[in-house]
PDB file of C-alpha atoms in Angstrom:
ATOM      1  CA  UNK A   1     -12.012  19.318  19.931  1.00 45.00           C
ATOM      2  CA  UNK A   2     -15.272  17.428  20.171  1.00 51.00           C
ATOM      3  CA  UNK A   3     -16.568  14.452  22.064  1.00 51.00           C
ATOM      4  CA  UNK A   4     -15.692  12.161  19.129  1.00 53.00           C
ATOM      5  CA  UNK A   5     -11.966  12.905  19.501  1.00 52.00           C
ATOM      6  CA  UNK A   6      -9.936   9.678  19.464  1.00 46.00           C
ATOM      7  CA  UNK A   7      -8.000  10.860  22.545  1.00 56.00           C
ATOM      8  CA  UNK A   8     -11.143  10.857  24.677  1.00 64.00           C
ATOM      9  CA  UNK A   9     -11.796   7.694  26.589  1.00 73.00           C
ATOM     10  CA  UNK A  10     -15.268   6.576  27.612  1.00 80.00           C
ATOM     11  CA  UNK A  11     -14.890   5.995  31.347  1.00 84.00           C
ATOM     12  CA  UNK A  12     -18.447   5.075  32.185  1.00 88.00           C
ATOM     13  CA  UNK A  13     -21.917   4.728  30.781  1.00 93.00           C
ATOM     14  CA  UNK A  14     -25.373   4.343  32.248  1.00 94.00           C
ATOM     15  CA  UNK A  15     -28.782   4.318  30.626  1.00 97.00           C
ATOM     16  CA  UNK A  16     -32.456   4.464  31.450  1.00 97.00           C
ATOM     17  CA  UNK A  17     -35.744   4.057  29.588  1.00 97.00           C
ATOM     18  CA  UNK A  18     -37.977   7.118  29.877  1.00 97.00           C
ATOM     19  CA  UNK A  19     -41.673   6.854  29.068  1.00 95.00           C
ATOM     20  CA  UNK A  20     -41.874   9.882  26.788  1.00 95.00           C
ATOM     21  CA  UNK A  21     -40.681  11.199  23.440  1.00 94.00           C
ATOM     22  CA  UNK A  22     -37.128  12.547  22.928  1.00 96.00           C
ATOM     23  CA  UNK A  23     -38.510  16.084  22.540  1.00 94.00           C
ATOM     24  CA  UNK A  24     -39.725  16.099  26.150  1.00 94.00           C
ATOM     25  CA  UNK A  25     -36.370  14.884  27.445  1.00 96.00           C
ATOM     26  CA  UNK A  26     -34.583  17.426  25.268  1.00 96.00           C
ATOM     27  CA  UNK A  27     -36.647  20.216  26.830  1.00 94.00           C
ATOM     28  CA  UNK A  28     -35.156  19.277  30.215  1.00 96.00           C
ATOM     29  CA  UNK A  29     -31.561  18.791  29.022  1.00 97.00           C
ATOM     30  CA  UNK A  30     -31.156  21.869  26.837  1.00 96.00           C
ATOM     31  CA  UNK A  31     -32.486  24.314  29.438  1.00 96.00           C
ATOM     32  CA  UNK A  32     -29.635  24.931  31.867  1.00 95.00           C
ATOM     33  CA  UNK A  33     -31.990  26.862  34.119  1.00 95.00           C
ATOM     34  CA  UNK A  34     -33.358  23.392  35.030  1.00 95.00           C
ATOM     35  CA  UNK A  35     -29.929  21.900  35.721  1.00 96.00           C
ATOM     36  CA  UNK A  36     -30.368  22.057  39.518  1.00 95.00           C
ATOM     37  CA  UNK A  37     -33.519  19.944  39.186  1.00 95.00           C
ATOM     38  CA  UNK A  38     -31.691  16.942  37.751  1.00 96.00           C
ATOM     39  CA  UNK A  39     -28.068  17.423  38.869  1.00 94.00           C
ATOM     40  CA  UNK A  40     -28.095  17.643  42.686  1.00 90.00           C
ATOM     41  CA  UNK A  41     -24.461  18.809  42.892  1.00 93.00           C
ATOM     42  CA  UNK A  42     -25.388  22.021  41.062  1.00 96.00           C
ATOM     43  CA  UNK A  43     -26.554  24.712  43.448  1.00 96.00           C
ATOM     44  CA  UNK A  44     -26.716  27.564  40.907  1.00 96.00           C
ATOM     45  CA  UNK A  45     -25.856  28.239  37.265  1.00 96.00           C
ATOM     46  CA  UNK A  46     -25.847  31.153  34.870  1.00 96.00           C
ATOM     47  CA  UNK A  47     -26.733  28.837  31.973  1.00 92.00           C
ATOM     48  CA  UNK A  48     -29.727  29.468  29.732  1.00 94.00           C
ATOM     49  CA  UNK A  49     -30.839  27.490  26.677  1.00 94.00           C
ATOM     50  CA  UNK A  50     -27.892  25.499  25.392  1.00 96.00           C
ATOM     51  CA  UNK A  51     -26.407  26.089  21.953  1.00 95.00           C
ATOM     52  CA  UNK A  52     -23.257  24.697  20.413  1.00 96.00           C
ATOM     53  CA  UNK A  53     -20.321  26.546  21.961  1.00 96.00           C
ATOM     54  CA  UNK A  54     -22.287  28.152  24.798  1.00 96.00           C
ATOM     55  CA  UNK A  55     -20.710  28.102  28.255  1.00 97.00           C
ATOM     56  CA  UNK A  56     -22.253  27.921  31.686  1.00 97.00           C
ATOM     57  CA  UNK A  57     -20.738  28.534  35.098  1.00 97.00           C
ATOM     58  CA  UNK A  58     -22.087  26.359  37.890  1.00 97.00           C
ATOM     59  CA  UNK A  59     -21.766  26.680  41.641  1.00 97.00           C
ATOM     60  CA  UNK A  60     -21.491  23.088  42.866  1.00 96.00           C
ATOM     61  CA  UNK A  61     -21.148  21.074  46.031  1.00 94.00           C
ATOM     62  CA  UNK A  62     -19.550  17.631  45.798  1.00 88.00           C
ATOM     63  CA  UNK A  63     -19.101  15.573  48.948  1.00 86.00           C
ATOM     64  CA  UNK A  64     -19.505  18.746  50.999  1.00 90.00           C
ATOM     65  CA  UNK A  65     -16.886  20.670  49.000  1.00 93.00           C
ATOM     66  CA  UNK A  66     -18.146  23.860  47.368  1.00 96.00           C
ATOM     67  CA  UNK A  67     -16.631  24.906  44.065  1.00 96.00           C
ATOM     68  CA  UNK A  68     -17.159  26.300  40.601  1.00 97.00           C
ATOM     69  CA  UNK A  69     -17.151  24.492  37.255  1.00 96.00           C
ATOM     70  CA  UNK A  70     -17.305  26.068  33.813  1.00 97.00           C
ATOM     71  CA  UNK A  71     -18.613  23.850  31.018  1.00 96.00           C
ATOM     72  CA  UNK A  72     -18.931  24.377  27.264  1.00 96.00           C
ATOM     73  CA  UNK A  73     -21.595  22.736  25.123  1.00 97.00           C
ATOM     74  CA  UNK A  74     -19.569  20.757  22.563  1.00 95.00           C
ATOM     75  CA  UNK A  75     -22.339  18.611  21.058  1.00 95.00           C
ATOM     76  CA  UNK A  76     -25.808  19.939  20.267  1.00 96.00           C
ATOM     77  CA  UNK A  77     -27.916  17.765  17.968  1.00 97.00           C
ATOM     78  CA  UNK A  78     -31.523  18.571  18.906  1.00 97.00           C
ATOM     79  CA  UNK A  79     -33.533  15.585  20.152  1.00 97.00           C
ATOM     80  CA  UNK A  80     -30.537  13.243  19.639  1.00 97.00           C
ATOM     81  CA  UNK A  81     -27.411  14.224  21.574  1.00 97.00           C
ATOM     82  CA  UNK A  82     -26.068  16.953  23.835  1.00 97.00           C
ATOM     83  CA  UNK A  83     -22.694  17.094  25.560  1.00 96.00           C
ATOM     84  CA  UNK A  84     -20.448  19.359  27.603  1.00 96.00           C
ATOM     85  CA  UNK A  85     -16.716  19.629  28.190  1.00 95.00           C
ATOM     86  CA  UNK A  86     -15.127  20.925  31.378  1.00 94.00           C
ATOM     87  CA  UNK A  87     -13.376  24.217  30.658  1.00 95.00           C
ATOM     88  CA  UNK A  88     -12.159  24.995  34.183  1.00 95.00           C
ATOM     89  CA  UNK A  89     -12.949  24.190  37.803  1.00 95.00           C
ATOM     90  CA  UNK A  90     -11.922  24.905  41.370  1.00 96.00           C
ATOM     91  CA  UNK A  91     -12.360  21.319  42.624  1.00 92.00           C
ATOM     92  CA  UNK A  92      -9.272  19.846  40.957  1.00 86.00           C
ATOM     93  CA  UNK A  93     -10.861  17.807  38.158  1.00 87.00           C
ATOM     94  CA  UNK A  94      -8.890  19.654  35.477  1.00 86.00           C
ATOM     95  CA  UNK A  95      -5.659  18.908  37.355  1.00 87.00           C
ATOM     96  CA  UNK A  96      -6.403  15.172  37.443  1.00 84.00           C
ATOM     97  CA  UNK A  97      -8.247  14.627  34.157  1.00 85.00           C
ATOM     98  CA  UNK A  98      -7.676  15.603  30.541  1.00 87.00           C
ATOM     99  CA  UNK A  99     -10.590  16.044  28.152  1.00 88.00           C
ATOM    100  CA  UNK A 100     -13.261  15.688  30.856  1.00 88.00           C
ATOM    101  CA  UNK A 101     -16.678  15.646  29.205  1.00 93.00           C
ATOM    102  CA  UNK A 102     -20.087  14.033  29.428  1.00 94.00           C
ATOM    103  CA  UNK A 103     -23.040  13.605  27.116  1.00 95.00           C
ATOM    104  CA  UNK A 104     -26.588  12.349  26.799  1.00 97.00           C
ATOM    105  CA  UNK A 105     -27.747  10.372  23.770  1.00 97.00           C
ATOM    106  CA  UNK A 106     -31.505  10.021  23.151  1.00 98.00           C
ATOM    107  CA  UNK A 107     -32.575   6.867  21.290  1.00 97.00           C
ATOM    108  CA  UNK A 108     -36.289   6.593  20.414  1.00 96.00           C
ATOM    109  CA  UNK A 109     -37.847   3.222  21.228  1.00 94.00           C
ATOM    110  CA  UNK A 110     -41.259   3.428  19.629  1.00 86.00           C
ATOM    111  CA  UNK A 111     -43.495   6.478  19.756  1.00 83.00           C
ATOM    112  CA  UNK A 112     -43.571   6.985  23.520  1.00 89.00           C
ATOM    113  CA  UNK A 113     -40.312   5.625  24.961  1.00 95.00           C
ATOM    114  CA  UNK A 114     -36.744   6.858  24.785  1.00 97.00           C
ATOM    115  CA  UNK A 115     -33.515   5.208  25.864  1.00 97.00           C
ATOM    116  CA  UNK A 116     -31.240   7.857  27.394  1.00 98.00           C
ATOM    117  CA  UNK A 117     -27.535   7.022  27.565  1.00 97.00           C
ATOM    118  CA  UNK A 118     -25.273   9.168  29.752  1.00 96.00           C
ATOM    119  CA  UNK A 119     -21.514   8.730  29.282  1.00 94.00           C
ATOM    120  CA  UNK A 120     -18.464  10.234  30.972  1.00 90.00           C
ATOM    121  CA  UNK A 121     -15.229  10.807  29.061  1.00 90.00           C
ATOM    122  CA  UNK A 122     -11.801  11.666  30.371  1.00 85.00           C
ATOM    123  CA  UNK A 123      -8.171  10.689  30.340  1.00 85.00           C
ATOM    124  CA  UNK A 124      -6.156  10.442  33.562  1.00 87.00           C
ATOM    125  CA  UNK A 125      -3.198  12.838  33.705  1.00 84.00           C
ATOM    126  CA  UNK A 126      -0.872  10.335  35.432  1.00 89.00           C
ATOM    127  CA  UNK A 127      -0.540   6.869  36.942  1.00 88.00           C
ATOM    128  CA  UNK A 128      -1.570   7.972  40.435  1.00 87.00           C
ATOM    129  CA  UNK A 129      -4.815   9.397  39.040  1.00 81.00           C
ATOM    130  CA  UNK A 130      -5.459   6.072  37.264  1.00 81.00           C
ATOM    131  CA  UNK A 131      -5.376   4.380  40.670  1.00 85.00           C
ATOM    132  CA  UNK A 132      -7.701   6.974  42.228  1.00 78.00           C
ATOM    133  CA  UNK A 133     -10.075   6.528  39.291  1.00 76.00           C
ATOM    134  CA  UNK A 134     -10.168   2.767  39.816  1.00 79.00           C
ATOM    135  CA  UNK A 135     -10.665   3.047  43.573  1.00 78.00           C
ATOM    136  CA  UNK A 136     -12.949   6.071  43.937  1.00 75.00           C
ATOM    137  CA  UNK A 137     -13.772   8.315  40.985  1.00 79.00           C
ATOM    138  CA  UNK A 138     -15.378   5.756  38.681  1.00 82.00           C
ATOM    139  CA  UNK A 139     -17.836   4.716  41.419  1.00 85.00           C
ATOM    140  CA  UNK A 140     -18.681   8.351  42.318  1.00 88.00           C
ATOM    141  CA  UNK A 141     -19.221   9.326  38.679  1.00 86.00           C
ATOM    142  CA  UNK A 142     -21.479   6.308  38.210  1.00 91.00           C
ATOM    143  CA  UNK A 143     -23.618   7.390  41.170  1.00 91.00           C
ATOM    144  CA  UNK A 144     -23.831  10.897  39.686  1.00 90.00           C
ATOM    145  CA  UNK A 145     -24.879   9.523  36.272  1.00 92.00           C
ATOM    146  CA  UNK A 146     -27.523   7.255  37.812  1.00 95.00           C
ATOM    147  CA  UNK A 147     -28.969  10.012  39.996  1.00 95.00           C
ATOM    148  CA  UNK A 148     -29.045  12.425  37.052  1.00 95.00           C
ATOM    149  CA  UNK A 149     -30.790   9.892  34.822  1.00 97.00           C
ATOM    150  CA  UNK A 150     -33.408   9.129  37.491  1.00 97.00           C
ATOM    151  CA  UNK A 151     -34.082  12.833  37.972  1.00 97.00           C
ATOM    152  CA  UNK A 152     -34.295  13.458  34.226  1.00 97.00           C
ATOM    153  CA  UNK A 153     -36.759  10.566  33.953  1.00 97.00           C
ATOM    154  CA  UNK A 154     -38.961  12.052  36.672  1.00 96.00           C
ATOM    155  CA  UNK A 155     -38.900  15.527  35.109  1.00 96.00           C
ATOM    156  CA  UNK A 156     -39.339  14.425  31.485  1.00 95.00           C
ATOM    157  CA  UNK A 157     -42.196  12.054  32.272  1.00 94.00           C
ATOM    158  CA  UNK A 158     -43.915  14.873  34.180  1.00 90.00           C
ATOM    159  CA  UNK A 159     -43.372  17.189  31.203  1.00 76.00           C
ATOM    160  CA  UNK A 160     -44.637  14.537  28.789  1.00 73.00           C
ATOM    161  CA  UNK A 161     -47.630  13.667  30.937  1.00 56.00           C
ATOM    162  CA  UNK A 162     -50.629  15.627  32.141  1.00 36.00           C
ATOM    163  CA  UNK A 163     -48.806  17.421  34.959  1.00 37.00           C
ATOM    164  CA  UNK A 164     -45.650  19.456  34.640  1.00 39.00           C
ATOM    165  CA  UNK A 165     -42.870  19.623  37.213  1.00 41.00           C
ATOM    166  CA  UNK A 166     -41.746  23.003  35.816  1.00 41.00           C
ATOM    167  CA  UNK A 167     -42.293  25.131  32.710  1.00 37.00           C
ATOM    168  CA  UNK A 168     -41.014  23.663  29.464  1.00 36.00           C
ATOM    169  CA  UNK A 169     -38.820  25.632  27.105  1.00 35.00           C
ATOM    170  CA  UNK A 170     -40.498  28.170  24.843  1.00 32.00           C
ATOM    171  CA  UNK A 171     -39.784  25.937  21.856  1.00 36.00           C
ATOM    172  CA  UNK A 172     -42.261  23.369  23.233  1.00 36.00           C
ATOM    173  CA  UNK A 173     -44.745  25.679  24.937  1.00 35.00           C
ATOM    174  CA  UNK A 174     -47.449  24.830  22.414  1.00 35.00           C
ATOM    175  CA  UNK A 175     -46.578  21.151  22.073  1.00 43.00           C
ATOM    176  CA  UNK A 176     -49.232  19.143  23.928  1.00 37.00           C
ATOM    177  CA  UNK A 177     -47.079  15.999  23.761  1.00 50.00           C
ATOM    178  CA  UNK A 178     -44.557  17.686  26.102  1.00 59.00           C
ATOM    179  CA  UNK A 179     -47.060  19.167  28.506  1.00 46.00           C
ATOM    180  CA  UNK A 180     -47.401  22.537  26.772  1.00 41.00           C
ATOM    181  CA  UNK A 181     -50.468  24.314  25.352  1.00 33.00           C
TER     182      UNK A 181
END
């Protein structure tokens, strides 16, 4: 199953303009070792560089609750789109939601700007969950998307500028446009 499956429902979308090329943003998104830098809920992960089908296990803390999530990379189109699907978790998401996934789409806007769209996909498992989604979950997921996008912007613009917040992936180490070389 992939993120384009007709059974998956887009449950939220946020976007941001980042003042750098898609390659610099990609260097942040595809390197799971940097996940903690842009996703505050993640405290640790065993992820490396993402590839289609790769999985990562993340130690997370959401609203003070510690847990584990396992995600699989289900979309990997370099410099354009990357997405993950929840495989299992200890926080109860898989009990409430079917087909829980999220992705980032990178849309170039000229030579030095990129629109980044972050979407969440899932289907409620029952009517009670639909109510909880309307009252609580949708708002919390939106806050997570917005925080992640702001953090990605900060990191990618640092990578694309003269100073770097952290090392870029080896693929871009010699690319001056993404802070390498």
